[in-house]
Amino acid sequence: AQEKDVLRTEKLLKELVPEQIAQLLETTPPELRHFIWEHVEPEHHGEVLAHLNEEVRTKLLETLNREEIEELAEELETDDLADIAQSLSDENKAILLEALDEDERVAVETAMSYPEDTAGGLMNSDVISVRGDVTIETVMRYLRQLGELPDNLLELIVRDRHNHYLGVVKLSDLLTHEEDTKIEELLDASKPAVLVLTPAKDVAKLFEQNDWVDAAVVDSDNHILGRITIDDVVDIIREEAEHAQMAQAGLDEDEDIFTPPLVSARRRAFWLGINLLTAVFAAWVASFFEDTLDKIVALALMMPIVASMGGIGGTQTATIIIRAMAKGVLSGPNMRALIRKEILVGTLNGLFWALATGAFAWWWFGDALLGFVFGAAIFINLVAGAVAGALIPVILDRFKIDPALASGLMLTTVTDTMGFFALLGLATVIILRHSV
Amino acid sequence: AQEKDVLRTEKLLKELVPEQIAQLLETTPPELRHFIWEHVEPEHHGEVLAHLNEEVRTKLLETLNREEIEELAEELETDDLADIAQSLSDENKAILLEALDEDERVAVETAMSYPEDTAGGLMNSDVISVRGDVTIETVMRYLRQLGELPDNLLELIVRDRHNHYLGVVKLSDLLTHEEDTKIEELLDASKPAVLVLTPAKDVAKLFEQNDWVDAAVVDSDNHILGRITIDDVVDIIREEAEHAQMAQAGLDEDEDIFTPPLVSARRRAFWLGINLLTAVFAAWVASFFEDTLDKIVALALMMPIVASMGGIGGTQTATIIIRAMAKGVLSGPNMRALIRKEILVGTLNGLFWALATGAFAWWWFGDALLGFVFGAAIFINLVAGAVAGALIPVILDRFKIDPALASGLMLTTVTDTMGFFALLGLATVIILRHSV
């Protein structure tokens, strides 16, 4: 049976591309991962590691022995090695660096010196650059000498004699011009290079907006350092989207889905605890109206309804605002117009649902005054939700706090508290005062 | 002042790339959009329209006069025209088609025949394909004749004499081989073409997994129809991510953020209404315990806390499961292992928070039995949240319902109802029975 497993695994792995193998590893319980890893073809090791999420990668690398690490040093390119080195234990990092020759070691150490989430962390060092004052014929001879060219090579980077970035020249232009044409005649100097410390997020925006497939990376003196290709940028875009989704639930997108339950539980407990605090705060506000609750039990049934309607309405507004902010070109007056619109939408829905729910509560509890209080509380909370949903993301953004992470929580605090306060406060003032 | 506005607008627009202009239009109130549009350089019109969201585009196109539409027909490529034609009124569509010559009209009508969210809807018709039995020299002569080549041209598509897809040849290979080399010697036959009706989502996956920059599109007989480039795929990935985010709040990502408030309010009212139904259902369940609530007012304050803790815990689990499903390679046994793990995490957090909240409630209300009931309800609801959070996305997926859209709603229904039921039920059985 063991042997059959091996054969089946090898067959399966042959049909998968590295990214799929990485996903397979992430969705496989940890104890089986090393077994799969051993059967991945060595030439895919680097790309598989590059696609793994951080926690899974770190754990997998811990299970490798000296031989397997030395094998990695041999197979992988320097930019991949730099990525991986950051997840290795100090001991294993030393093994890896020792296994490299001098040039490679310097390249890896340079690459490691840039933060992972910058252009420097994304770039490969496999740059092919040519001087502007040579002819197409010379370039073609040079390329033939190189033999193996990088994947997805669309254009060559053009430099001066001091390795300063000048622009790019398209391979297709090399093909369609006479061989004695000088490179500088074909140079596209309008395409900028990316500064090495540009945040990865901004790099992704540049690629998207300009429909780039690759770009040169330079230091602040305009020296060419490396090249970023679109496939790395696509990964960034995916990760960003994942981050937004996970952050809303207080989760870390780099978490291994098979983290031991006790560890997962501890991490998530934090978020549950914060939520508990906000829920308790709302309950504490409501507790000032215990007398009212004691006299009108129906209010206890209405409290969660009022809170949830405000929360939903506010979430809709906050989602729209967060998306508009992410688009990034919302100027002051337009943002104010959008906020006004959102508050108006909340008011309109508040009016509609106040009438609908008020009538419903009148029918359910057979009490017109109670129906009025319920409807009025719904109206107040839908407006409060819209106002909070519009302003909270803007305020968080101004304080450089990720709106995706904190908006939901702060919004619920507002809508829960305001919902309880409006409902119980109105009931106290209108119903109790009248009946006593 | 008017004139100053015009100058300022023109200056601003010159600094923006088409995607940024599209975002500017989306985040500008509708009445100002046509003014901006008139000052966009005509050669950017096509790309700006391609990047606009559907509702904004439709509204903008409605404001164009006959002349402006004929201008579009002149400037735009056929694939962009096909996109736009689908948003035009019948009258304007006729104007557009009339302004085209015979060949272009056929190309536009063919492109319009493929659904927008398939490979056919994504592809451009600007394919450059060459036969396998010609030499590099012939190809180079052919490319020179063409003059203007498409952007981001990395490789040429190789066909047989009947326009069947055979594979691709890299431009870099053409550069590094002798001119009398036959194309078929350099052919990469291992790169597949994309079938014209492949869903856009799957096209994006293919590009991501294989690090493609472009791909040929073929019909079911392997005839070459067009070419998809990475920039269109990047847009798909962004839209997918946006959809996931918006759907969670019951919003449509194609909505214009400046839709008139009354229209927005009506659309969002639907989602609020569904949420109201679920909240009322939970309240209805709680209403069976009115007697208990009447006797122990503190329960009214605890109800929303129990419901919200279950909801948060369940959302965390559902987010993890939805993400794991999106990765797409989660096999049966691994999925079961993940579900088991998630339920275990919920149970562990349930135990912890049951103790913490139970002790807290004991202190707050000075009643040990009430503290016990509260803690027990928290435990039950955190476990229920984990079970529901794990199973609901799986079940929705089996019924082909988008989990991002419906999971949150169904989950809250479960955790609200179960939370109220557990808290009030336990209070009735344990406290009331004991005290009477």
CSV table of C-alpha atoms in Angstrom, one decimal, chain B residues 228-397:
chain,number,residue,atom,x,y,z
B,228,ILE,CA,-5.8,37.2,-24.5
B,229,THR,CA,-3.2,39.4,-22.8
B,230,ILE,CA,-2.3,39.6,-19.1
B,231,ASP,CA,-3.6,43.1,-18.6
B,232,ASP,CA,-7.2,41.9,-19.3
B,233,VAL,CA,-6.6,39.0,-16.9
B,234,VAL,CA,-5.4,41.4,-14.1
B,235,ASP,CA,-8.6,43.3,-14.5
B,236,ILE,CA,-10.5,40.1,-14.0
B,237,ILE,CA,-8.6,39.2,-10.9
B,238,ARG,CA,-9.3,42.7,-9.4
B,239,GLU,CA,-13.0,42.4,-10.3
B,240,GLU,CA,-13.3,39.0,-8.7
B,241,ALA,CA,-11.7,40.3,-5.5
B,242,GLU,CA,-14.1,43.3,-5.5
B,243,HIS,CA,-17.0,41.0,-6.1
B,244,ALA,CA,-16.2,39.0,-3.0
B,245,GLN,CA,-15.9,42.1,-0.9
B,246,MET,CA,-19.1,43.8,-2.1
B,247,ALA,CA,-21.2,40.6,-2.1
B,248,GLN,CA,-20.6,40.2,1.6
B,249,ALA,CA,-22.6,43.4,2.1
B,250,GLY,CA,-25.2,42.5,-0.5
B,251,LEU,CA,-23.9,45.1,-2.9
B,252,ASP,CA,-23.3,44.9,-6.6
B,253,GLU,CA,-19.8,45.7,-7.7
B,254,ASP,CA,-21.1,47.1,-11.0
B,255,GLU,CA,-23.0,49.8,-9.3
B,256,ASP,CA,-22.1,53.4,-10.0
B,257,ILE,CA,-21.1,55.0,-6.6
B,258,PHE,CA,-23.1,58.1,-7.6
B,259,THR,CA,-26.3,56.2,-8.5
B,260,PRO,CA,-29.2,58.5,-7.5
B,261,PRO,CA,-29.9,58.0,-3.7
B,262,LEU,CA,-33.4,56.8,-4.3
B,263,VAL,CA,-32.3,54.1,-6.7
B,264,SER,CA,-29.4,53.0,-4.3
B,265,ALA,CA,-31.7,53.0,-1.4
B,266,ARG,CA,-34.2,50.7,-3.2
B,267,ARG,CA,-31.5,48.3,-4.2
B,268,ARG,CA,-30.1,48.1,-0.7
B,269,ALA,CA,-33.5,47.8,0.9
B,270,PHE,CA,-33.7,44.3,-0.4
B,271,TRP,CA,-30.7,43.2,1.6
B,272,LEU,CA,-31.9,45.0,4.7
B,273,GLY,CA,-35.3,43.3,4.3
B,274,ILE,CA,-33.8,39.8,4.2
B,275,ASN,CA,-31.7,40.7,7.2
B,276,LEU,CA,-34.8,41.9,9.0
B,277,LEU,CA,-36.5,38.6,8.3
B,278,THR,CA,-33.7,36.7,9.9
B,279,ALA,CA,-33.5,39.0,12.9
B,280,VAL,CA,-37.3,38.8,13.4
B,281,PHE,CA,-37.1,35.0,13.2
B,282,ALA,CA,-34.6,35.0,16.0
B,283,ALA,CA,-36.7,37.4,18.0
B,284,TRP,CA,-39.8,35.2,17.4
B,285,VAL,CA,-37.8,32.2,18.8
B,286,ALA,CA,-36.9,34.3,21.8
B,287,SER,CA,-40.5,35.4,22.3
B,288,PHE,CA,-41.5,31.9,23.5
B,289,PHE,CA,-39.4,32.7,26.5
B,290,GLU,CA,-41.2,36.0,27.4
B,291,ASP,CA,-42.1,34.7,30.8
B,292,THR,CA,-38.4,34.0,31.6
B,293,LEU,CA,-37.3,37.4,30.2
B,294,ASP,CA,-40.0,39.0,32.3
B,295,LYS,CA,-38.6,37.5,35.5
B,296,ILE,CA,-34.9,37.9,34.7
B,297,VAL,CA,-34.3,41.2,33.1
B,298,ALA,CA,-30.5,40.7,32.9
B,299,LEU,CA,-31.1,38.1,30.2
B,300,ALA,CA,-32.2,40.9,27.8
B,301,LEU,CA,-28.7,42.4,28.2
B,302,MET,CA,-27.0,39.1,27.6
B,303,MET,CA,-28.9,38.1,24.5
B,304,PRO,CA,-27.1,40.3,22.0
B,305,ILE,CA,-23.7,39.4,23.6
B,306,VAL,CA,-24.3,35.7,23.2
B,307,ALA,CA,-25.5,36.2,19.6
B,308,SER,CA,-22.6,38.4,18.6
B,309,MET,CA,-19.9,36.1,20.0
B,310,GLY,CA,-21.3,33.1,18.1
B,311,GLY,CA,-21.5,35.3,15.0
B,312,ILE,CA,-17.9,36.4,15.2
B,313,GLY,CA,-16.5,32.9,15.8
B,314,GLY,CA,-18.6,31.5,13.0
B,315,THR,CA,-17.5,34.3,10.6
B,316,GLN,CA,-13.9,33.4,11.3
B,317,THR,CA,-14.5,29.8,10.5
B,318,ALA,CA,-16.5,30.6,7.4
B,319,THR,CA,-13.8,32.9,6.1
B,320,ILE,CA,-11.2,30.2,6.4
B,321,ILE,CA,-13.4,27.6,4.7
B,322,ILE,CA,-14.4,29.9,1.8
B,323,ARG,CA,-10.7,30.8,1.2
B,324,ALA,CA,-9.7,27.1,1.3
B,325,MET,CA,-12.5,26.3,-1.2
B,326,ALA,CA,-11.3,29.2,-3.5
B,327,LYS,CA,-7.9,27.6,-3.6
B,328,GLY,CA,-9.7,24.8,-5.3
B,329,VAL,CA,-7.4,21.8,-4.5
B,330,LEU,CA,-9.0,20.8,-1.2
B,331,SER,CA,-9.7,17.1,-1.6
B,332,GLY,CA,-12.4,15.3,0.4
B,333,PRO,CA,-10.3,13.9,3.3
B,334,ASN,CA,-8.4,17.2,3.7
B,335,MET,CA,-11.6,19.2,3.8
B,336,ARG,CA,-12.9,16.9,6.5
B,337,ALA,CA,-9.7,17.4,8.4
B,338,LEU,CA,-10.0,21.2,8.1
B,339,ILE,CA,-13.7,21.1,9.2
B,340,ARG,CA,-12.8,19.0,12.2
B,341,LYS,CA,-10.0,21.4,13.1
B,342,GLU,CA,-12.3,24.4,12.8
B,343,ILE,CA,-14.9,22.8,15.1
B,344,LEU,CA,-12.2,22.0,17.6
B,345,VAL,CA,-11.0,25.6,17.5
B,346,GLY,CA,-14.5,26.7,18.1
B,347,THR,CA,-14.9,24.3,21.0
B,348,LEU,CA,-11.6,25.5,22.6
B,349,ASN,CA,-12.6,29.1,22.3
B,350,GLY,CA,-16.0,28.2,23.6
B,351,LEU,CA,-14.5,26.7,26.7
B,352,PHE,CA,-12.3,29.6,27.4
B,353,TRP,CA,-14.9,32.3,26.8
B,354,ALA,CA,-17.5,30.4,28.7
B,355,LEU,CA,-15.3,30.5,31.8
B,356,ALA,CA,-14.4,34.2,31.3
B,357,THR,CA,-17.9,35.5,30.5
B,358,GLY,CA,-19.5,33.2,33.1
B,359,ALA,CA,-17.3,34.6,35.8
B,360,PHE,CA,-17.8,38.2,34.6
B,361,ALA,CA,-21.6,37.8,34.6
B,362,TRP,CA,-21.5,36.3,38.1
B,363,TRP,CA,-19.6,39.4,39.2
B,364,TRP,CA,-21.9,41.8,37.3
B,365,PHE,CA,-25.2,40.5,38.3
B,366,GLY,CA,-24.1,38.9,41.6
B,367,ASP,CA,-25.8,35.6,40.7
B,368,ALA,CA,-23.7,32.4,40.2
B,369,LEU,CA,-26.5,30.5,38.5
B,370,LEU,CA,-27.0,33.3,36.0
B,371,GLY,CA,-23.3,33.4,35.4
B,372,PHE,CA,-23.3,29.6,34.7
B,373,VAL,CA,-26.2,30.0,32.3
B,374,PHE,CA,-24.5,32.8,30.4
B,375,GLY,CA,-21.2,30.9,30.1
B,376,ALA,CA,-23.0,27.8,29.0
B,377,ALA,CA,-24.9,29.7,26.3
B,378,ILE,CA,-21.6,31.3,25.1
B,379,PHE,CA,-20.0,27.9,24.8
B,380,ILE,CA,-23.0,26.4,22.9
B,381,ASN,CA,-23.1,29.3,20.6
B,382,LEU,CA,-19.4,29.4,19.8
B,383,VAL,CA,-19.6,25.7,18.9
B,384,ALA,CA,-22.7,26.2,16.9
B,385,GLY,CA,-21.0,29.1,15.1
B,386,ALA,CA,-18.0,26.9,14.2
B,387,VAL,CA,-20.2,24.1,13.0
B,388,ALA,CA,-22.4,26.4,10.9
B,389,GLY,CA,-19.4,28.4,9.7
B,390,ALA,CA,-17.7,25.2,8.5
B,391,LEU,CA,-20.8,23.6,6.9
B,392,ILE,CA,-22.7,26.5,5.4
B,393,PRO,CA,-20.1,27.4,2.7
B,394,VAL,CA,-19.7,23.8,1.8
B,395,ILE,CA,-23.4,23.3,1.4
B,396,LEU,CA,-23.9,26.5,-0.5
B,397,ASP,CA,-21.1,25.6,-2.8
